Amino acid sequence: MIQKIKKLSFLFYTVLCSLCTVKAKKKITICLRDLDIYTSSSKNWYFDYDKYKSALNGYFTEKVKDNEKLKDYEIDFYFYHYEPMANGYSTVAFNYMNFLSKKLKEKNYDMAIVDDRTLFSEMSLIESDWVRTNVGYRYPSLELFHDLSKYIDMKVLEFHDPKSLSYGIYEKKLIGIPYENDFNVFYYRHEKLYSKAYNDTQELINNMESYTWDDLTEKLKNNEQPQTIPTREADDLLNFFVEYTSNKFNLSPDYDPDHMKLFYNNTSTSLYVELRDFIKSYIKYQEEIYNYNLYSAFNDYMKGDSTFFKARASYNFIFKKLKYNNADLPMTPLPKHQSVTNHKLLVANKYSDIKPEILAEIALILTDKKIQLLRADEFGCIPTFDFTKKDSDEDMQTYCNDNPVICSIMEKTKKLYIRDIFKSKYMVPFYEILCLLPLKIKTFFEKRDIDNLKLTFQNMNELITSDMGLYGVLSIFITVLTIVFCFFVIFMTYRLRDHPYIKVISPVFCNLIVGGCVLNMIKLLKYIPSYSIAKIKIFVVIEALGTNLIYIPMFAVAYRIYRIFKTKSFMSNKLDNKRLFFSIMIAISIAVIYKVVIIFTCKFFYEAIGSNGYSRIPVGEYSNYQSLNKVYQAYLGFVFIALIFMIIATGSRSSKFGDVCYTFVIFCTNISDYLVNELIKKLDGKNYPQYFFLTILFNCFLHFICVYVLIGSRIHLLMNNPEFDTGGTNSTTDATQYVALRSKLRCMSIMSGSRFTTNSNTRGSISQASTAYSAKTTSVDVRGNR
């Protein structure tokens, strides 16, 4: 008895040890959206998810059984429950991306299957903070998913349809591998042979390529054949909207680069009226626009309440299951043989604990030709093959031999690529279109507000600054005119640089300040088209240069005047202009170099203020803007404090510091610069071009006054009095009298608009006066700036 117990114990121990030595397989979990079929218990409609998981995992296990790296892995699928767009507050794309962005970061899934409408849908020249606000990432496609091009040779993917493959590539980075393709078809009923219903349906099928949707509806009405279209799901509604419109217009960007204007120009009114009438022709009650889903349409089709069932070609597995007396699949292309396409892609989670090279290898297995044929046979999936190579590819021939009807329809179908249709230079990110446009279309069917729908399309396609018209031209003209005045002042300042009234305020530094004012006016033109990333970078440098050319030389001017009041002469050894100029250039270079480093290290983009429901104004931004800009603002703050300190110090030296109060004008210009920028970004409405012009006009006027007070008034004084001479005052060694434009001589007041005379007997030109002042080295140190 004891021996038996020992033997059993030993056996139990052996079995336990052997079980412990068996390695548990590592699970690769893949997330994908539930089918667009709304949940149903119908045996004809039911999709066997367990069978799907088992079949694909079985194929994978067999494929990797001899692979040392992968044989310890198995795959599993999580199906994200499909929630249709009910009563219109959110769409599947919105909910699915929000769901994925959270779950992927939590490492719930190692891979995911997304469609071409989702992957890279946030990418656009004019980005939207709507993506970042709702999804949590500015570029979820790049921040959440691996770049698989590091681990995959692109040559192994050449069997895929080039268009499908292109949807997974961004800037030569392979983010998604084609998983499945799809397109829309009509399923029709097998009526009794040669019956009226059969003959009528066959006539429709034979002429489908020449019919528009309106033609088809009219024929169905004449034949007394019923028809329904599912509109509850956002994708179905958007697909139908594009397919209906493409029957009337060529929506190819290659045909017409401005094709998006078809949705909001004068022609669009008739389009929307006809579309509304079409929808009304088969919707009995208004609420059906929100409730009529694919399953309802399928039931009506099965009961004979609808001649055609509009659905995806991949739903052929339903009809294969129904058998239809072993007849061919009852499929036909849509009107005009035009159909929106859908492409699904497999992506790898960056946050997964599985090494990316392992995920890349698994992705290749799950998207290879053999497993695509398996999914086609078992679940009706449409492969991603490049069927133009069918004659030379055995697997493609196998698929078409097994599915001749689908292959035939694929060849006939004129594919509509919805991502390409809703694409233009200044278009909102497609993610925003996908999430919001179906809701806008449903609102149009409900409220019949054509103007609101047209405005939505216009705001999606255009920026509020896209067409400034006459006011845009006037804005540029006024800016150029003011800049010409500034260049004239720079020229005259250089020409009169030896005159005491010019020399005393450092002509070179004043010219730098005027140059800063010019750049300050130019930088507002960044809001006028055209827009590009290069333009943002250029204006980042222009803004930094403009601001620093005002602040830092002004500090030098204030410091020089301070020294004049202290020494009573133009110059001293400590006030050498070359030293000041060198110091100014170093200070300005620090700011400019900082911005140049940002240009080469940060990602630049436009972000629109507003949305497709409102006007959009583009603002150039760059990554890590908040933190990097704080450093720059701290630098400017230091310069500003130093400038204020110098102004106060100069004022304490002279009760006449009011004579140099133009420094406050310069400072106010910089404050107004911020206000003008904010005003341009906040303005809205139909009168935006007028408001923009007034803002530019105000900005130019302010800079005109600034330049005039700084140096223009002195030039004006000397130009109006070419025979002017100091008349004896030049014998003094006190240079402070030249700081202000009101001398001890009353007749020299700048506020006086009249020409004045002096007591001097010396008469001559401005150049002669300048030469005379330069020659009198006993009273004036001529080491001033030239």
CSV table of N, CA and C in Angstrom, one decimal, residues 138-256:
chain,number,residue,atom,x,y,z
A,138,ARG,N,-1.1,65.2,-30.9
A,138,ARG,CA,-1.1,66.0,-32.1
A,138,ARG,C,-1.0,65.2,-33.4
A,139,TYR,N,-0.1,64.1,-33.3
A,139,TYR,CA,0.0,63.2,-34.5
A,139,TYR,C,-0.1,61.8,-34.0
A,140,PRO,N,-1.3,61.4,-33.7
A,140,PRO,CA,-1.5,60.0,-33.2
A,140,PRO,C,-1.0,58.9,-34.1
A,141,SER,N,-1.0,59.1,-35.4
A,141,SER,CA,-0.5,58.1,-36.3
A,141,SER,C,1.0,57.9,-36.1
A,142,LEU,N,1.7,58.9,-35.8
A,142,LEU,CA,3.2,58.8,-35.7
A,142,LEU,C,3.6,58.6,-34.2
A,143,GLU,N,2.8,59.1,-33.3
A,143,GLU,CA,3.1,58.9,-31.9
A,143,GLU,C,2.7,57.6,-31.3
A,144,LEU,N,1.7,56.9,-31.9
A,144,LEU,CA,1.2,55.7,-31.3
A,144,LEU,C,1.7,54.5,-32.1
A,145,PHE,N,2.1,54.6,-33.3
A,145,PHE,CA,2.4,53.4,-34.1
A,145,PHE,C,3.9,53.4,-34.6
A,146,HIS,N,4.4,52.2,-34.6
A,146,HIS,CA,5.8,52.0,-35.0
A,146,HIS,C,6.0,52.3,-36.5
A,147,ASP,N,7.2,52.8,-36.8
A,147,ASP,CA,7.7,52.9,-38.2
A,147,ASP,C,8.3,51.5,-38.6
A,148,LEU,N,7.6,50.8,-39.3
A,148,LEU,CA,8.0,49.4,-39.7
A,148,LEU,C,9.0,49.3,-40.8
A,149,SER,N,9.2,50.5,-41.5
A,149,SER,CA,10.2,50.4,-42.6
A,149,SER,C,11.6,50.1,-42.1
A,150,LYS,N,11.8,50.3,-40.8
A,150,LYS,CA,13.1,49.9,-40.2
A,150,LYS,C,13.4,48.4,-40.2
A,151,TYR,N,12.3,47.6,-40.3
A,151,TYR,CA,12.4,46.2,-40.1
A,151,TYR,C,11.9,45.4,-41.3
A,152,ILE,N,11.3,46.1,-42.3
A,152,ILE,CA,10.7,45.4,-43.4
A,152,ILE,C,11.3,45.9,-44.7
A,153,ASP,N,11.6,45.0,-45.6
A,153,ASP,CA,12.1,45.4,-47.0
A,153,ASP,C,10.8,45.7,-47.8
A,154,MET,N,10.7,46.8,-48.4
A,154,MET,CA,9.5,47.2,-49.1
A,154,MET,C,9.3,46.3,-50.3
A,155,LYS,N,10.3,45.6,-50.8
A,155,LYS,CA,10.1,44.8,-52.0
A,155,LYS,C,9.1,43.6,-51.7
A,156,VAL,N,9.0,43.2,-50.4
A,156,VAL,CA,8.2,42.1,-50.1
A,156,VAL,C,6.7,42.5,-50.1
A,157,LEU,N,6.5,43.8,-50.2
A,157,LEU,CA,5.1,44.3,-50.2
A,157,LEU,C,4.6,44.7,-51.6
A,158,GLU,N,5.3,44.3,-52.6
A,158,GLU,CA,5.0,44.8,-54.0
A,158,GLU,C,3.7,44.1,-54.5
A,159,PHE,N,3.3,43.0,-53.9
A,159,PHE,CA,2.1,42.4,-54.4
A,159,PHE,C,0.8,43.1,-54.0
A,160,HIS,N,0.9,44.1,-53.1
A,160,HIS,CA,-0.2,44.9,-52.6
A,160,HIS,C,-0.6,45.9,-53.7
A,161,ASP,N,-1.9,46.3,-53.7
A,161,ASP,CA,-2.3,47.4,-54.6
A,161,ASP,C,-1.6,48.7,-54.2
A,162,PRO,N,-0.9,49.3,-55.1
A,162,PRO,CA,-0.1,50.5,-54.8
A,162,PRO,C,-0.9,51.6,-54.0
A,163,LYS,N,-2.2,51.8,-54.4
A,163,LYS,CA,-2.9,52.8,-53.7
A,163,LYS,C,-3.1,52.4,-52.2
A,164,SER,N,-3.4,51.1,-52.0
A,164,SER,CA,-3.6,50.6,-50.6
A,164,SER,C,-2.3,50.8,-49.8
A,165,LEU,N,-1.2,50.5,-50.4
A,165,LEU,CA,0.1,50.6,-49.8
A,165,LEU,C,0.5,52.0,-49.5
A,166,SER,N,0.1,52.9,-50.4
A,166,SER,CA,0.4,54.4,-50.2
A,166,SER,C,-0.3,54.9,-49.0
A,167,TYR,N,-1.5,54.4,-48.6
A,167,TYR,CA,-2.2,54.9,-47.5
A,167,TYR,C,-1.5,54.5,-46.1
A,168,GLY,N,-0.5,53.6,-46.2
A,168,GLY,CA,0.2,53.3,-45.0
A,168,GLY,C,1.5,53.9,-44.8
A,169,ILE,N,1.9,54.8,-45.8
A,169,ILE,CA,3.2,55.4,-45.8
A,169,ILE,C,3.1,56.9,-45.7
A,170,TYR,N,4.0,57.4,-44.8
A,170,TYR,CA,4.0,58.9,-44.6
A,170,TYR,C,5.5,59.3,-44.6
A,171,GLU,N,5.9,60.1,-45.5
A,171,GLU,CA,7.3,60.6,-45.6
A,171,GLU,C,8.2,59.5,-45.5
A,172,LYS,N,8.0,58.5,-46.4
A,172,LYS,CA,8.8,57.3,-46.5
A,172,LYS,C,8.9,56.4,-45.3
A,173,LYS,N,8.0,56.6,-44.3
A,173,LYS,CA,7.8,55.8,-43.2
A,173,LYS,C,6.7,54.8,-43.4
A,174,LEU,N,6.9,53.5,-43.2
A,174,LEU,CA,5.9,52.5,-43.3
A,174,LEU,C,5.2,52.3,-42.0
A,175,ILE,N,4.0,52.9,-41.8
A,175,ILE,CA,3.3,52.8,-40.5
A,175,ILE,C,2.3,51.7,-40.6
A,176,GLY,N,1.6,51.6,-41.7
A,176,GLY,CA,0.5,50.5,-41.8
A,176,GLY,C,0.8,49.7,-43.0
A,177,ILE,N,0.5,48.4,-42.9
A,177,ILE,CA,0.6,47.4,-44.0
A,177,ILE,C,-0.9,47.0,-44.4
A,178,PRO,N,-1.2,47.1,-45.7
A,178,PRO,CA,-2.5,46.7,-46.2
A,178,PRO,C,-3.0,45.4,-45.7
A,179,TYR,N,-4.2,45.4,-45.2
A,179,TYR,CA,-4.8,44.2,-44.5
A,179,TYR,C,-6.0,43.7,-45.3
A,180,GLU,N,-6.9,44.7,-45.7
A,180,GLU,CA,-8.1,44.3,-46.5
A,180,GLU,C,-8.5,45.5,-47.3
A,181,ASN,N,-9.2,45.3,-48.4
A,181,ASN,CA,-9.8,46.4,-49.2
A,181,ASN,C,-11.3,46.1,-49.3
A,182,ASP,N,-12.0,47.2,-49.7
A,182,ASP,CA,-13.4,47.0,-49.8
A,182,ASP,C,-14.0,48.1,-50.7
A,183,PHE,N,-15.2,47.9,-51.2
A,183,PHE,CA,-15.9,48.9,-52.0
A,183,PHE,C,-17.4,48.6,-52.0
A,184,ASN,N,-18.2,49.5,-52.4
A,184,ASN,CA,-19.6,49.4,-52.3
A,184,ASN,C,-20.2,48.8,-53.6
A,185,VAL,N,-21.3,48.0,-53.4
A,185,VAL,CA,-22.0,47.3,-54.5
A,185,VAL,C,-23.5,47.3,-54.2
A,186,PHE,N,-24.2,46.9,-55.2
A,186,PHE,CA,-25.7,46.6,-55.0
A,186,PHE,C,-25.8,45.1,-55.0
A,187,TYR,N,-26.5,44.6,-54.0
A,187,TYR,CA,-27.0,43.2,-54.1
A,187,TYR,C,-28.4,43.2,-54.5
A,188,TYR,N,-28.8,42.4,-55.5
A,188,TYR,CA,-30.1,42.3,-56.0
A,188,TYR,C,-30.7,41.0,-55.7
A,189,ARG,N,-32.0,40.8,-56.0
A,189,ARG,CA,-32.8,39.6,-55.7
A,189,ARG,C,-32.8,38.7,-56.9
A,190,HIS,N,-32.7,37.4,-56.7
A,190,HIS,CA,-32.9,36.5,-57.8
A,190,HIS,C,-34.4,36.2,-58.0
A,191,GLU,N,-35.0,37.0,-58.8
A,191,GLU,CA,-36.5,36.9,-59.1
A,191,GLU,C,-36.7,35.6,-60.0
A,192,LYS,N,-38.0,35.3,-60.0
A,192,LYS,CA,-38.4,34.2,-60.9
A,192,LYS,C,-38.0,34.5,-62.3
A,193,LEU,N,-37.4,33.5,-63.0
A,193,LEU,CA,-36.8,33.7,-64.3
A,193,LEU,C,-37.9,34.2,-65.3
A,194,TYR,N,-37.5,35.3,-66.0
A,194,TYR,CA,-38.3,36.0,-67.0
A,194,TYR,C,-39.6,36.6,-66.5
A,195,SER,N,-39.7,36.7,-65.2
A,195,SER,CA,-40.9,37.4,-64.7
A,195,SER,C,-40.7,38.9,-64.9
A,196,LYS,N,-41.7,39.7,-64.7
A,196,LYS,CA,-41.6,41.2,-64.9
A,196,LYS,C,-40.5,41.7,-63.9
A,197,ALA,N,-40.5,41.3,-62.7
A,197,ALA,CA,-39.5,41.8,-61.7
A,197,ALA,C,-38.1,41.4,-62.2
A,198,TYR,N,-38.0,40.2,-62.7
A,198,TYR,CA,-36.7,39.7,-63.2
A,198,TYR,C,-36.3,40.6,-64.4
A,199,ASN,N,-37.1,40.8,-65.4
A,199,ASN,CA,-36.8,41.6,-66.5
A,199,ASN,C,-36.5,43.0,-66.2
A,200,ASP,N,-37.3,43.6,-65.3
A,200,ASP,CA,-37.0,45.0,-64.9
A,200,ASP,C,-35.7,45.1,-64.2
A,201,THR,N,-35.4,44.2,-63.3
A,201,THR,CA,-34.1,44.3,-62.6
A,201,THR,C,-32.9,44.1,-63.6
A,202,GLN,N,-33.0,43.1,-64.5
A,202,GLN,CA,-32.0,42.9,-65.4
A,202,GLN,C,-31.7,44.1,-66.3
A,203,GLU,N,-32.8,44.8,-66.7
A,203,GLU,CA,-32.6,46.0,-67.5
A,203,GLU,C,-31.8,47.0,-66.7
A,204,LEU,N,-32.1,47.2,-65.4
A,204,LEU,CA,-31.4,48.1,-64.6
A,204,LEU,C,-30.0,47.8,-64.5
A,205,ILE,N,-29.7,46.5,-64.3
A,205,ILE,CA,-28.3,46.0,-64.1
A,205,ILE,C,-27.5,46.3,-65.4
A,206,ASN,N,-28.1,46.0,-66.5
A,206,ASN,CA,-27.4,46.1,-67.8
A,206,ASN,C,-27.1,47.6,-68.1
A,207,ASN,N,-27.9,48.5,-67.6
A,207,ASN,CA,-27.7,49.9,-67.9
A,207,ASN,C,-27.2,50.7,-66.8
A,208,MET,N,-26.7,50.0,-65.7
A,208,MET,CA,-26.3,50.7,-64.5
A,208,MET,C,-25.1,51.7,-64.8
A,209,GLU,N,-24.3,51.4,-65.7
A,209,GLU,CA,-23.1,52.3,-66.0
A,209,GLU,C,-23.6,53.6,-66.5
A,210,SER,N,-24.7,53.7,-67.2
A,210,SER,CA,-25.2,54.9,-67.8
A,210,SER,C,-26.2,55.7,-66.9
A,211,TYR,N,-26.7,55.0,-65.8
A,211,TYR,CA,-27.6,55.7,-64.9
A,211,TYR,C,-26.9,56.5,-63.9
A,212,THR,N,-27.5,57.6,-63.5
A,212,THR,CA,-27.1,58.3,-62.3
A,212,THR,C,-28.0,57.8,-61.2
A,213,TRP,N,-27.8,58.3,-60.0
A,213,TRP,CA,-28.7,57.8,-58.9
A,213,TRP,C,-30.1,58.3,-59.1
A,214,ASP,N,-30.2,59.6,-59.7
A,214,ASP,CA,-31.5,60.1,-60.0
A,214,ASP,C,-32.2,59.3,-61.1
A,215,ASP,N,-31.5,58.9,-62.1
A,215,ASP,CA,-32.0,58.1,-63.2
A,215,ASP,C,-32.5,56.8,-62.6
A,216,LEU,N,-31.7,56.1,-61.8
A,216,LEU,CA,-32.1,54.8,-61.2
A,216,LEU,C,-33.4,55.0,-60.4
A,217,THR,N,-33.5,56.0,-59.6
A,217,THR,CA,-34.7,56.2,-58.8
A,217,THR,C,-35.9,56.4,-59.6
A,218,GLU,N,-35.7,57.1,-60.7
A,218,GLU,CA,-36.9,57.3,-61.6
A,218,GLU,C,-37.3,56.0,-62.3
A,219,LYS,N,-36.3,55.2,-62.7
A,219,LYS,CA,-36.7,53.9,-63.3
A,219,LYS,C,-37.3,53.0,-62.3
A,220,LEU,N,-36.8,53.0,-61.1
A,220,LEU,CA,-37.5,52.1,-60.0
A,220,LEU,C,-38.9,52.6,-59.8
A,221,LYS,N,-39.1,53.9,-59.8
A,221,LYS,CA,-40.5,54.4,-59.6
A,221,LYS,C,-41.4,54.0,-60.7
A,222,ASN,N,-40.9,54.1,-61.9
A,222,ASN,CA,-41.7,53.7,-63.1
A,222,ASN,C,-42.0,52.2,-63.1
A,223,ASN,N,-41.1,51.4,-62.6
A,223,ASN,CA,-41.3,50.0,-62.5
A,223,ASN,C,-42.0,49.5,-61.2
A,224,GLU,N,-42.3,50.5,-60.4
A,224,GLU,CA,-43.0,50.3,-59.1
A,224,GLU,C,-42.1,49.3,-58.3
A,225,GLN,N,-40.8,49.5,-58.4
A,225,GLN,CA,-39.9,48.7,-57.5
A,225,GLN,C,-39.5,49.6,-56.4
A,226,PRO,N,-39.5,49.1,-55.2
A,226,PRO,CA,-39.1,49.9,-54.0
A,226,PRO,C,-37.6,50.0,-53.9
A,227,GLN,N,-37.1,51.0,-53.2
A,227,GLN,CA,-35.7,51.2,-53.0
A,227,GLN,C,-35.4,51.8,-51.6
A,228,THR,N,-34.4,51.4,-50.9
A,228,THR,CA,-34.0,52.1,-49.7
A,228,THR,C,-32.5,52.2,-49.7
A,229,ILE,N,-32.0,53.2,-48.9
A,229,ILE,CA,-30.5,53.5,-48.7
A,229,ILE,C,-30.3,53.6,-47.2
A,230,PRO,N,-29.4,52.9,-46.6
A,230,PRO,CA,-29.0,53.0,-45.2
A,230,PRO,C,-28.2,54.3,-45.0
A,231,THR,N,-28.7,55.1,-44.0
A,231,THR,CA,-28.0,56.4,-43.8
A,231,THR,C,-27.6,56.6,-42.3
A,232,ARG,N,-27.8,55.6,-41.5
A,232,ARG,CA,-27.6,55.9,-40.1
A,232,ARG,C,-26.1,56.0,-39.8
A,233,GLU,N,-25.3,55.1,-40.4
A,233,GLU,CA,-23.9,55.1,-40.1
A,233,GLU,C,-23.2,56.2,-40.8
A,234,ALA,N,-22.2,56.9,-40.1
A,234,ALA,CA,-21.5,58.0,-40.7
A,234,ALA,C,-20.8,57.7,-42.0
A,235,ASP,N,-20.1,56.5,-42.0
A,235,ASP,CA,-19.4,56.1,-43.2
A,235,ASP,C,-20.3,55.9,-44.4
A,236,ASP,N,-21.4,55.3,-44.2
A,236,ASP,CA,-22.4,55.0,-45.2
A,236,ASP,C,-22.9,56.3,-45.8
A,237,LEU,N,-23.3,57.3,-44.9
A,237,LEU,CA,-23.8,58.5,-45.3
A,237,LEU,C,-22.8,59.3,-46.1
A,238,LEU,N,-21.6,59.4,-45.7
A,238,LEU,CA,-20.5,60.1,-46.4
A,238,LEU,C,-20.2,59.5,-47.7
A,239,ASN,N,-20.2,58.1,-47.7
A,239,ASN,CA,-19.9,57.4,-49.0
A,239,ASN,C,-21.0,57.7,-50.0
A,240,PHE,N,-22.3,57.7,-49.6
A,240,PHE,CA,-23.4,57.9,-50.5
A,240,PHE,C,-23.3,59.4,-51.0
A,241,PHE,N,-23.0,60.3,-50.1
A,241,PHE,CA,-22.9,61.7,-50.5
A,241,PHE,C,-21.9,61.9,-51.6
A,242,VAL,N,-20.8,61.3,-51.5
A,242,VAL,CA,-19.7,61.4,-52.5
A,242,VAL,C,-20.1,60.7,-53.8
A,243,GLU,N,-20.7,59.5,-53.6
A,243,GLU,CA,-21.1,58.7,-54.8
A,243,GLU,C,-22.2,59.4,-55.6
A,244,TYR,N,-23.1,60.0,-54.9
A,244,TYR,CA,-24.2,60.8,-55.5
A,244,TYR,C,-23.6,62.0,-56.3
A,245,THR,N,-22.7,62.7,-55.6
A,245,THR,CA,-22.2,63.9,-56.2
A,245,THR,C,-21.3,63.6,-57.4
A,246,SER,N,-20.5,62.5,-57.3
A,246,SER,CA,-19.6,62.1,-58.4
A,246,SER,C,-20.4,61.8,-59.7
A,247,ASN,N,-21.7,61.4,-59.5
A,247,ASN,CA,-22.5,61.1,-60.7
A,247,ASN,C,-22.7,62.4,-61.5
A,248,LYS,N,-22.6,63.6,-60.9
A,248,LYS,CA,-22.9,64.8,-61.5
A,248,LYS,C,-21.7,65.6,-61.9
A,249,PHE,N,-20.6,65.5,-61.1
A,249,PHE,CA,-19.4,66.2,-61.3
A,249,PHE,C,-18.2,65.3,-61.2
A,250,ASN,N,-17.2,65.7,-61.9
A,250,ASN,CA,-15.9,65.0,-61.8
A,250,ASN,C,-15.2,65.6,-60.5
A,251,LEU,N,-15.0,64.7,-59.5
A,251,LEU,CA,-14.4,65.2,-58.3
A,251,LEU,C,-13.0,64.9,-58.2
A,252,SER,N,-12.3,64.5,-59.3
A,252,SER,CA,-10.9,64.2,-59.2
A,252,SER,C,-10.1,65.5,-59.1
A,253,PRO,N,-9.2,65.6,-58.2
A,253,PRO,CA,-8.3,66.8,-58.1
A,253,PRO,C,-7.5,67.0,-59.3
A,254,ASP,N,-7.1,65.9,-60.0
A,254,ASP,CA,-6.3,66.0,-61.2
A,254,ASP,C,-7.1,66.7,-62.3
A,255,TYR,N,-8.4,66.5,-62.3
A,255,TYR,CA,-9.2,67.1,-63.4
A,255,TYR,C,-9.5,68.6,-63.1
A,256,ASP,N,-9.7,68.9,-61.8
A,256,ASP,CA,-10.0,70.2,-61.4
A,256,ASP,C,-9.4,70.5,-60.0
